[in-house]
Each structure stands twice: as C-alpha cells, then as structure tokens.
Coordinates of C-alpha atoms in Angstrom, one line a residue:
Chain L
D1 CA -4.0 145.2 -1.4
Q2 CA -0.4 145.0 -0.6
Q3 CA 1.6 143.8 -3.5
V4 CA 5.2 143.7 -1.6
K5 CA 5.1 142.0 1.9
Q6 CA 7.6 142.2 4.9
N7 CA 6.0 140.7 7.6
S8 CA 8.5 141.0 9.8
P9 CA 8.7 144.7 11.3
S10 CA 11.7 144.3 13.2
L11 CA 15.0 141.5 13.5
S12 CA 17.5 141.4 16.0
V13 CA 20.3 139.5 15.5
Q14 CA 23.8 138.9 17.3
E15 CA 27.0 140.5 15.7
G16 CA 29.0 138.0 13.4
R17 CA 25.6 135.8 13.0
I18 CA 23.6 135.5 9.9
S19 CA 20.6 137.9 9.4
I20 CA 17.9 136.9 7.0
L21 CA 15.4 139.3 5.9
N22 CA 12.1 138.0 4.0
C23 CA 9.8 139.5 1.5
D24 CA 6.8 137.9 -0.6
Y25 CA 5.1 139.4 -3.6
T26 CA 1.6 138.5 -4.9
N27 CA 1.9 140.1 -8.6
S28 CA 3.4 137.4 -10.6
M29 CA 4.2 140.3 -13.5
F30 CA 7.0 141.3 -10.8
D31 CA 10.3 141.0 -12.7
Y32 CA 12.9 142.6 -10.9
F33 CA 13.4 142.7 -7.1
L34 CA 15.6 145.3 -5.2
W35 CA 16.8 145.7 -1.6
Y36 CA 17.4 149.1 -0.1
K37 CA 18.7 150.0 3.3
K38 CA 17.9 153.1 5.1
Y39 CA 19.4 154.8 7.8
P40 CA 17.7 157.5 10.3
A41 CA 17.7 161.0 8.7
E42 CA 18.9 159.7 5.4
G43 CA 17.2 158.5 2.1
P44 CA 17.2 154.9 1.4
T45 CA 20.2 153.2 -0.7
F46 CA 20.3 150.6 -3.2
L47 CA 21.9 147.7 -1.9
I48 CA 21.3 144.8 -4.1
S49 CA 19.2 143.3 -6.8
I50 CA 18.0 140.1 -8.7
S51 CA 16.3 139.7 -12.0
S52 CA 13.6 137.2 -12.2
I53 CA 15.6 134.8 -14.6
K54 CA 18.4 134.2 -11.6
D55 CA 17.7 132.6 -8.1
K56 CA 20.7 134.1 -6.5
N57 CA 22.8 136.9 -6.5
E58 CA 25.6 137.8 -4.5
D59 CA 27.7 140.9 -3.5
G60 CA 30.3 140.7 -0.4
R61 CA 28.2 139.8 2.7
F62 CA 25.0 140.5 0.9
T63 CA 23.3 137.9 -1.0
V64 CA 19.5 137.8 -2.4
F65 CA 17.5 134.8 -2.9
L66 CA 14.5 134.6 -5.5
N67 CA 11.9 131.9 -5.2
K68 CA 9.5 132.6 -8.0
S69 CA 7.5 129.7 -7.5
A70 CA 6.7 130.7 -4.0
K71 CA 6.8 134.4 -4.9
H72 CA 9.4 135.0 -2.1
L73 CA 12.6 136.5 -1.9
S74 CA 15.5 136.9 1.1
L75 CA 18.1 139.0 1.9
H76 CA 20.8 137.2 3.9
I77 CA 23.9 139.2 5.3
V78 CA 26.6 137.2 6.4
P79 CA 28.4 138.0 8.9
S80 CA 26.1 140.8 10.3
Q81 CA 28.0 143.6 11.5
P82 CA 26.6 146.9 13.9
G83 CA 26.7 149.3 10.8
D84 CA 24.2 147.0 9.0
S85 CA 21.5 148.0 11.5
A86 CA 18.9 150.1 9.4
V87 CA 15.7 149.5 8.0
Y88 CA 15.7 147.5 5.0
F89 CA 12.8 148.1 2.2
C90 CA 12.4 145.0 -0.4
A91 CA 11.0 146.7 -3.6
A92 CA 9.9 145.1 -6.9
S93 CA 8.9 146.2 -10.8
R94 CA 7.5 145.0 -13.9
Y95 CA 8.8 145.0 -17.5
G96 CA 12.4 145.2 -16.2
G97 CA 11.4 148.0 -14.3
S98 CA 11.3 149.9 -17.7
Q99 CA 8.4 152.1 -16.4
G100 CA 10.4 153.4 -13.4
N101 CA 7.6 152.4 -11.0
L102 CA 9.3 150.4 -8.2
I103 CA 6.5 149.0 -5.6
F104 CA 7.8 148.7 -2.1
G105 CA 7.3 146.7 1.0
K106 CA 7.0 148.2 4.6
G107 CA 10.3 147.6 5.5
T108 CA 12.3 145.7 8.2
K109 CA 14.1 147.4 10.8
L110 CA 17.4 145.3 11.3
S111 CA 19.2 145.8 15.0
V112 CA 22.8 144.0 14.9
K113 CA 23.9 143.7 18.8
P114 CA 27.6 143.8 19.5
Chain K
E1 CA 29.3 164.1 -6.8
A2 CA 26.3 162.4 -8.1
Q3 CA 23.4 163.4 -5.7
V4 CA 19.6 163.9 -5.3
T5 CA 18.7 167.4 -3.7
Q6 CA 15.7 168.2 -2.1
N7 CA 14.7 171.3 -0.3
P8 CA 13.8 172.2 2.4
R9 CA 14.6 169.2 4.3
Y10 CA 12.2 170.5 7.2
L11 CA 9.0 172.5 6.4
I12 CA 5.8 173.5 9.4
T13 CA 3.1 175.2 7.4
V14 CA -0.5 175.6 7.7
T15 CA -3.7 174.1 6.1
G16 CA -4.3 175.4 2.9
K17 CA -1.4 177.1 2.4
K18 CA 0.3 176.5 -0.8
L19 CA 3.7 175.1 -0.6
T20 CA 6.4 173.4 -3.0
V21 CA 9.1 171.1 -2.4
T22 CA 12.0 171.2 -4.8
C23 CA 14.1 168.2 -6.1
S24 CA 17.2 168.3 -8.6
Q25 CA 19.4 165.7 -10.1
N26 CA 22.7 165.8 -11.5
M27 CA 23.1 162.6 -12.9
N28 CA 20.9 163.1 -16.2
H29 CA 18.4 160.6 -15.4
E30 CA 15.3 160.0 -17.3
Y31 CA 13.0 158.8 -14.6
M32 CA 12.5 160.6 -11.3
S33 CA 9.8 160.1 -8.8
W34 CA 8.2 161.0 -5.5
Y35 CA 7.3 158.7 -2.6
R36 CA 6.1 159.7 1.1
Q37 CA 6.9 157.2 3.9
D38 CA 4.7 157.0 6.9
P39 CA 5.1 154.7 9.9
G40 CA 3.5 151.3 9.3
L41 CA 3.2 152.0 5.8
G42 CA 6.4 152.1 4.1
L43 CA 7.1 154.2 1.0
R44 CA 4.2 155.1 -1.3
Q45 CA 4.7 156.4 -4.6
I46 CA 3.1 159.7 -5.3
Y47 CA 4.1 160.5 -8.7
Y48 CA 6.6 159.6 -11.3
S49 CA 7.9 161.0 -14.7
M50 CA 9.7 159.1 -17.3
N51 CA 11.0 162.2 -19.0
V52 CA 10.4 165.9 -19.4
E53 CA 6.6 166.5 -19.9
V54 CA 5.9 163.0 -18.8
T55 CA 4.2 162.2 -16.0
D56 CA 1.9 159.8 -14.2
K57 CA 0.1 159.1 -11.2
G58 CA 1.6 156.4 -8.3
D59 CA -0.2 154.9 -5.7
V60 CA -1.1 158.0 -3.5
P61 CA -1.5 161.0 -5.8
E62 CA -4.6 162.6 -4.4
G63 CA -3.5 166.3 -3.3
Y64 CA -0.4 166.8 -5.0
K65 CA 0.7 167.7 -8.3
V66 CA 4.1 167.5 -9.9
S67 CA 5.7 168.9 -13.6
R68 CA 8.9 168.0 -15.2
K69 CA 9.8 170.8 -17.3
E70 CA 13.3 170.3 -17.4
K71 CA 15.2 166.8 -17.0
R72 CA 17.1 167.8 -13.7
N73 CA 14.2 169.0 -12.1
F74 CA 10.7 167.6 -10.4
P75 CA 9.2 169.6 -8.0
L76 CA 6.0 168.2 -5.6
I77 CA 3.6 170.8 -5.1
L78 CA 0.8 170.9 -2.6
E79 CA -1.9 173.3 -3.6
S80 CA -3.8 173.0 -0.1
P81 CA -2.0 170.9 2.3
S82 CA -3.9 169.3 4.7
P83 CA -2.8 167.6 7.9
N84 CA -2.8 163.8 6.3
Q85 CA -0.2 165.1 4.3
T86 CA 2.0 165.6 7.2
S87 CA 4.8 162.9 6.5
L88 CA 8.3 162.3 5.2
Y89 CA 8.9 162.8 1.5
F90 CA 11.5 161.5 -0.7
C91 CA 12.7 162.3 -4.3
A92 CA 14.5 159.7 -6.2
S93 CA 15.7 159.3 -9.6
S94 CA 17.2 156.2 -11.9
Y95 CA 18.3 156.0 -15.3
G96 CA 15.5 153.8 -16.6
G97 CA 14.2 150.2 -17.1
G98 CA 15.8 146.5 -16.2
S99 CA 19.0 147.0 -14.3
K100 CA 19.3 150.3 -14.6
N101 CA 16.2 151.0 -12.7
I102 CA 18.1 151.2 -9.4
Q103 CA 16.6 154.4 -7.7
Y104 CA 18.9 157.1 -6.3
F105 CA 17.1 158.8 -3.2
G106 CA 17.4 162.1 -1.8
A107 CA 17.7 162.9 2.0
G108 CA 14.0 163.5 2.4
T109 CA 11.7 166.6 3.5
R110 CA 10.1 166.1 7.0
L111 CA 6.8 168.2 6.4
S112 CA 4.2 168.9 9.1
V113 CA 0.7 170.3 8.3
L114 CA -0.8 172.2 11.3

C-alpha cells in the first residue's frame, strides 16, 4: 500500500509560469514532509520541508502548502525556470522524522520549456 | 566539502557473485540509509541505521545486508545478487529527527546483475 502518492508522473509548463506539483498521503501519523529534486545522474537534493504544525513554508521561488485535513501537500514554483526541469520527489516521515525513516512518492518529472 | 560518497558508481556483475557497495559521509551524521530507485516505483528504502551498530529494515530489505561499525561508513552487501536487484542505489545520511532529518544523498550506484 503506497503511503505517499504523486499521481502525476510528468508535468510540462512554460518558462515564467507557475508549476504546481501535488502529493497525497494516507498515513495520519506523518508529521514532517519534504520535497527533493533530482537531476539525471545525480542523487536527490533537498529542496524544502514543512512540519505538520504549519500550513505553508516559503523559500524564494518555492512554496510548499500543507492541507492536513485533505492529507495533501503541494509544491509551487514561481516563476518556473528551465533549470527547474528535474524529477521532484515528495517524502514524509513520522515522529518528527526522529527515526530517519522517510517514505518517498514515485516522483513527478517537471519539464520547463523556454 | 560536505558529501556522501558511494563507490563504485557503476557495476556490472553476474548472478551469485557477492558484492559490496561502499558509502561514506563526512558530516558526522548519525542516520544513514540505503535506497533503490526503479522506474515507476520511485525511491524505496532498503535499510537504515540510527547509529553505530544500530540498523533496521526498510521497505525492501530482502537480499541485502548492511553493517555500521563506524559512524561514517554504511556499506551495502549483496551476498548472492540476482537480476531483480538490478537497480540504481542511493546512500543517504542525516543528523537525525525533526527538522534535522534532511537527508543528503550520494550520487548513486548503477548496478546491473546479469
């Protein structure tokens, strides 16, 4: 049973527009969520995170929104740039992540066209 | 430079021939993990370690072994590799819980088992 779901395998947007990547989870015990970005031939790199006590976290062009009642989070990238083209993974953990155990979604491949 | 180093980056082997993929981090992190990435399945955790001599199974531990004799090293051992272990493997490390559970990934090891 997949606990973290990214239902869109791919997303294509125009440069300068907003990219919205979605993630749903099923386990109500998750209390910490992260987004990672992965370029080909590289390991995933941390992008942004949010604790379940918040509903929004912003870092430059990147904003993560959390809707606990819907068990849904989203990553907004504004404005999108060609260098943002990558695979984005949503991840979740329990107990504030104290066990170092992250559950990842399958990823969404974002393509930003010039 | 803070980093997680995996070796080798690429490996082709035959069924049944024991192999070890090494992982080393220079950030004095307590937590270390191994993941495999497969098309359509995203990142799945194999094993993780919360400290020296403390390891636990992740989601897909069958066919793998790990050890944590030193804080900086976390090797992944395949005693008798099989073709279904052909995959892209990532090692990761993090300080620990809560907001410190941001995992830093190595560049990956692409393994082919013939």
